[in-house]
Amino acid sequence: MAVQILVAAADVFVYIGALEAVFAGAAHVLDAGGLFAFSVEEAAAGVARYELRPSSRYAHAEGYLRELAAAQGAFEWLAAERTTLRHEQRQPIGGLLVLLRRR
């Protein structure tokens, strides 16, 4: 019986701008069918990849995440949900919850 692995990262990628190495690492450790679940703050409209915010946290564009998932056919995009990740100074911080599957 094959064992499936889940790689999960919640409220972690706000401290990392470029995620190419992260996606490559997840692809390396996951067998086909393994899941990669994570949250990101969502970048403002018009941001192509990611942006460093005044909070010193990064926000990522959905298009950038989709490009990384598709790179070399590594991941299948299963779902993305916009949600409030947390509140800072009583203000909601919006983001994406993303679920990918290793091809």
PDB file of C-alpha atoms in Angstrom:
ATOM      1  CA  MET A   1       0.000   0.000   0.000  1.00  0.00           C
ATOM      2  CA  ALA A   2       1.374   3.409  -0.979  1.00  0.00           C
ATOM      3  CA  VAL A   3       1.663   5.989   1.762  1.00  0.00           C
ATOM      4  CA  GLN A   4       0.564   9.507   0.853  1.00  0.00           C
ATOM      5  CA  ILE A   5       2.275  12.472   2.422  1.00  0.00           C
ATOM      6  CA  LEU A   6       0.956  15.936   3.125  1.00  0.00           C
ATOM      7  CA  VAL A   7       3.253  18.960   3.121  1.00  0.00           C
ATOM      8  CA  ALA A   8       1.523  21.824   4.940  1.00  0.00           C
ATOM      9  CA  ALA A   9       2.595  25.409   5.581  1.00  0.00           C
ATOM     10  CA  ALA A  10       0.223  27.825   7.316  1.00  0.00           C
ATOM     11  CA  ASP A  11       1.256  31.471   7.756  1.00  0.00           C
ATOM     12  CA  VAL A  12       4.836  30.634   6.737  1.00  0.00           C
ATOM     13  CA  PHE A  13       5.253  31.970   3.205  1.00  0.00           C
ATOM     14  CA  VAL A  14       4.631  35.531   4.403  1.00  0.00           C
ATOM     15  CA  TYR A  15       8.325  35.447   5.355  1.00  0.00           C
ATOM     16  CA  ILE A  16       9.531  34.249   1.934  1.00  0.00           C
ATOM     17  CA  GLY A  17       9.334  36.191  -1.316  1.00  0.00           C
ATOM     18  CA  ALA A  18      10.375  33.890  -4.157  1.00  0.00           C
ATOM     19  CA  LEU A  19       8.842  30.436  -3.718  1.00  0.00           C
ATOM     20  CA  GLU A  20      10.547  28.512  -6.541  1.00  0.00           C
ATOM     21  CA  ALA A  21      12.824  26.584  -4.153  1.00  0.00           C
ATOM     22  CA  VAL A  22       9.914  25.829  -1.818  1.00  0.00           C
ATOM     23  CA  PHE A  23       7.811  24.345  -4.615  1.00  0.00           C
ATOM     24  CA  ALA A  24      10.820  22.366  -5.907  1.00  0.00           C
ATOM     25  CA  GLY A  25      11.428  20.998  -2.412  1.00  0.00           C
ATOM     26  CA  ALA A  26       7.794  19.987  -1.976  1.00  0.00           C
ATOM     27  CA  ALA A  27       7.816  18.294  -5.384  1.00  0.00           C
ATOM     28  CA  HIS A  28      10.985  16.430  -4.395  1.00  0.00           C
ATOM     29  CA  VAL A  29       9.585  14.964  -1.164  1.00  0.00           C
ATOM     30  CA  LEU A  30       6.080  14.163  -2.416  1.00  0.00           C
ATOM     31  CA  ASP A  31       5.242  11.036  -4.358  1.00  0.00           C
ATOM     32  CA  ALA A  32       2.513  11.130  -6.978  1.00  0.00           C
ATOM     33  CA  GLY A  33      -0.786  11.884  -5.255  1.00  0.00           C
ATOM     34  CA  GLY A  34       0.834  13.611  -2.271  1.00  0.00           C
ATOM     35  CA  LEU A  35      -0.751  16.883  -1.173  1.00  0.00           C
ATOM     36  CA  PHE A  36       0.787  20.330  -0.717  1.00  0.00           C
ATOM     37  CA  ALA A  37      -1.418  22.710   1.306  1.00  0.00           C
ATOM     38  CA  PHE A  38      -0.482  26.255   2.266  1.00  0.00           C
ATOM     39  CA  SER A  39      -1.702  29.763   2.953  1.00  0.00           C
ATOM     40  CA  VAL A  40      -0.423  33.049   1.548  1.00  0.00           C
ATOM     41  CA  GLU A  41      -1.399  36.659   1.902  1.00  0.00           C
ATOM     42  CA  GLU A  42      -2.824  37.621  -1.474  1.00  0.00           C
ATOM     43  CA  ALA A  43      -0.944  40.302  -3.410  1.00  0.00           C
ATOM     44  CA  ALA A  44      -2.723  43.408  -4.670  1.00  0.00           C
ATOM     45  CA  ALA A  45      -4.177  43.409  -8.180  1.00  0.00           C
ATOM     46  CA  GLY A  46      -1.493  44.087 -10.755  1.00  0.00           C
ATOM     47  CA  VAL A  47       1.334  42.437  -8.797  1.00  0.00           C
ATOM     48  CA  ALA A  48       2.876  39.821 -11.091  1.00  0.00           C
ATOM     49  CA  ARG A  49       4.668  37.624  -8.546  1.00  0.00           C
ATOM     50  CA  TYR A  50       4.950  38.880  -4.978  1.00  0.00           C
ATOM     51  CA  GLU A  51       5.311  42.071  -3.004  1.00  0.00           C
ATOM     52  CA  LEU A  52       6.883  43.028   0.313  1.00  0.00           C
ATOM     53  CA  ARG A  53       4.304  44.865   2.373  1.00  0.00           C
ATOM     54  CA  PRO A  54       4.863  47.625   4.963  1.00  0.00           C
ATOM     55  CA  SER A  55       4.227  44.913   7.598  1.00  0.00           C
ATOM     56  CA  SER A  56       7.503  43.284   6.420  1.00  0.00           C
ATOM     57  CA  ARG A  57       5.479  40.309   5.185  1.00  0.00           C
ATOM     58  CA  TYR A  58       5.233  39.064   1.632  1.00  0.00           C
ATOM     59  CA  ALA A  59       2.018  38.697  -0.336  1.00  0.00           C
ATOM     60  CA  HIS A  60       1.833  36.456  -3.416  1.00  0.00           C
ATOM     61  CA  ALA A  61      -0.183  36.691  -6.618  1.00  0.00           C
ATOM     62  CA  GLU A  62      -2.427  33.745  -7.448  1.00  0.00           C
ATOM     63  CA  GLY A  63      -1.087  33.693 -11.011  1.00  0.00           C
ATOM     64  CA  TYR A  64       2.469  33.310  -9.704  1.00  0.00           C
ATOM     65  CA  LEU A  65       1.406  30.373  -7.514  1.00  0.00           C
ATOM     66  CA  ARG A  66      -0.352  28.740 -10.457  1.00  0.00           C
ATOM     67  CA  GLU A  67       2.792  29.131 -12.591  1.00  0.00           C
ATOM     68  CA  LEU A  68       4.912  27.510  -9.889  1.00  0.00           C
ATOM     69  CA  ALA A  69       2.447  24.645  -9.502  1.00  0.00           C
ATOM     70  CA  ALA A  70       2.481  23.969 -13.235  1.00  0.00           C
ATOM     71  CA  ALA A  71       6.273  24.241 -13.606  1.00  0.00           C
ATOM     72  CA  GLN A  72       7.565  21.023 -15.172  1.00  0.00           C
ATOM     73  CA  GLY A  73       4.132  19.500 -14.602  1.00  0.00           C
ATOM     74  CA  ALA A  74       4.837  19.058 -10.895  1.00  0.00           C
ATOM     75  CA  PHE A  75       1.469  19.849  -9.300  1.00  0.00           C
ATOM     76  CA  GLU A  76      -2.206  19.724 -10.099  1.00  0.00           C
ATOM     77  CA  TRP A  77      -4.119  22.760  -8.788  1.00  0.00           C
ATOM     78  CA  LEU A  78      -7.004  21.353  -6.729  1.00  0.00           C
ATOM     79  CA  ALA A  79      -8.409  24.393  -4.938  1.00  0.00           C
ATOM     80  CA  ALA A  80      -7.853  27.932  -3.738  1.00  0.00           C
ATOM     81  CA  GLU A  81     -10.127  29.748  -1.336  1.00  0.00           C
ATOM     82  CA  ARG A  82     -10.011  33.432  -0.480  1.00  0.00           C
ATOM     83  CA  THR A  83     -10.404  33.977   3.238  1.00  0.00           C
ATOM     84  CA  THR A  84      -9.341  36.113   6.167  1.00  0.00           C
ATOM     85  CA  LEU A  85      -6.095  34.618   7.446  1.00  0.00           C
ATOM     86  CA  ARG A  86      -5.860  36.687  10.626  1.00  0.00           C
ATOM     87  CA  HIS A  87      -6.511  40.160  12.023  1.00  0.00           C
ATOM     88  CA  GLU A  88      -3.859  42.802  12.661  1.00  0.00           C
ATOM     89  CA  GLN A  89      -4.837  45.902  14.608  1.00  0.00           C
ATOM     90  CA  ARG A  90      -8.454  44.800  14.176  1.00  0.00           C
ATOM     91  CA  GLN A  91      -8.109  44.775  10.392  1.00  0.00           C
ATOM     92  CA  PRO A  92      -8.679  41.565   8.414  1.00  0.00           C
ATOM     93  CA  ILE A  93      -5.721  40.259   6.423  1.00  0.00           C
ATOM     94  CA  GLY A  94      -6.944  38.525   3.286  1.00  0.00           C
ATOM     95  CA  GLY A  95      -5.271  35.577   1.717  1.00  0.00           C
ATOM     96  CA  LEU A  96      -5.535  32.307  -0.106  1.00  0.00           C
ATOM     97  CA  LEU A  97      -5.712  28.750   1.170  1.00  0.00           C
ATOM     98  CA  VAL A  98      -4.266  26.573  -1.604  1.00  0.00           C
ATOM     99  CA  LEU A  99      -4.349  22.818  -2.133  1.00  0.00           C
ATOM    100  CA  LEU A 100      -2.147  21.098  -4.743  1.00  0.00           C
ATOM    101  CA  ARG A 101      -1.571  17.446  -5.619  1.00  0.00           C
ATOM    102  CA  ARG A 102       1.731  16.031  -6.874  1.00  0.00           C
ATOM    103  CA  ARG A 103       1.372  14.651 -10.406  1.00  0.00           C
TER     104      ARG A 103
END
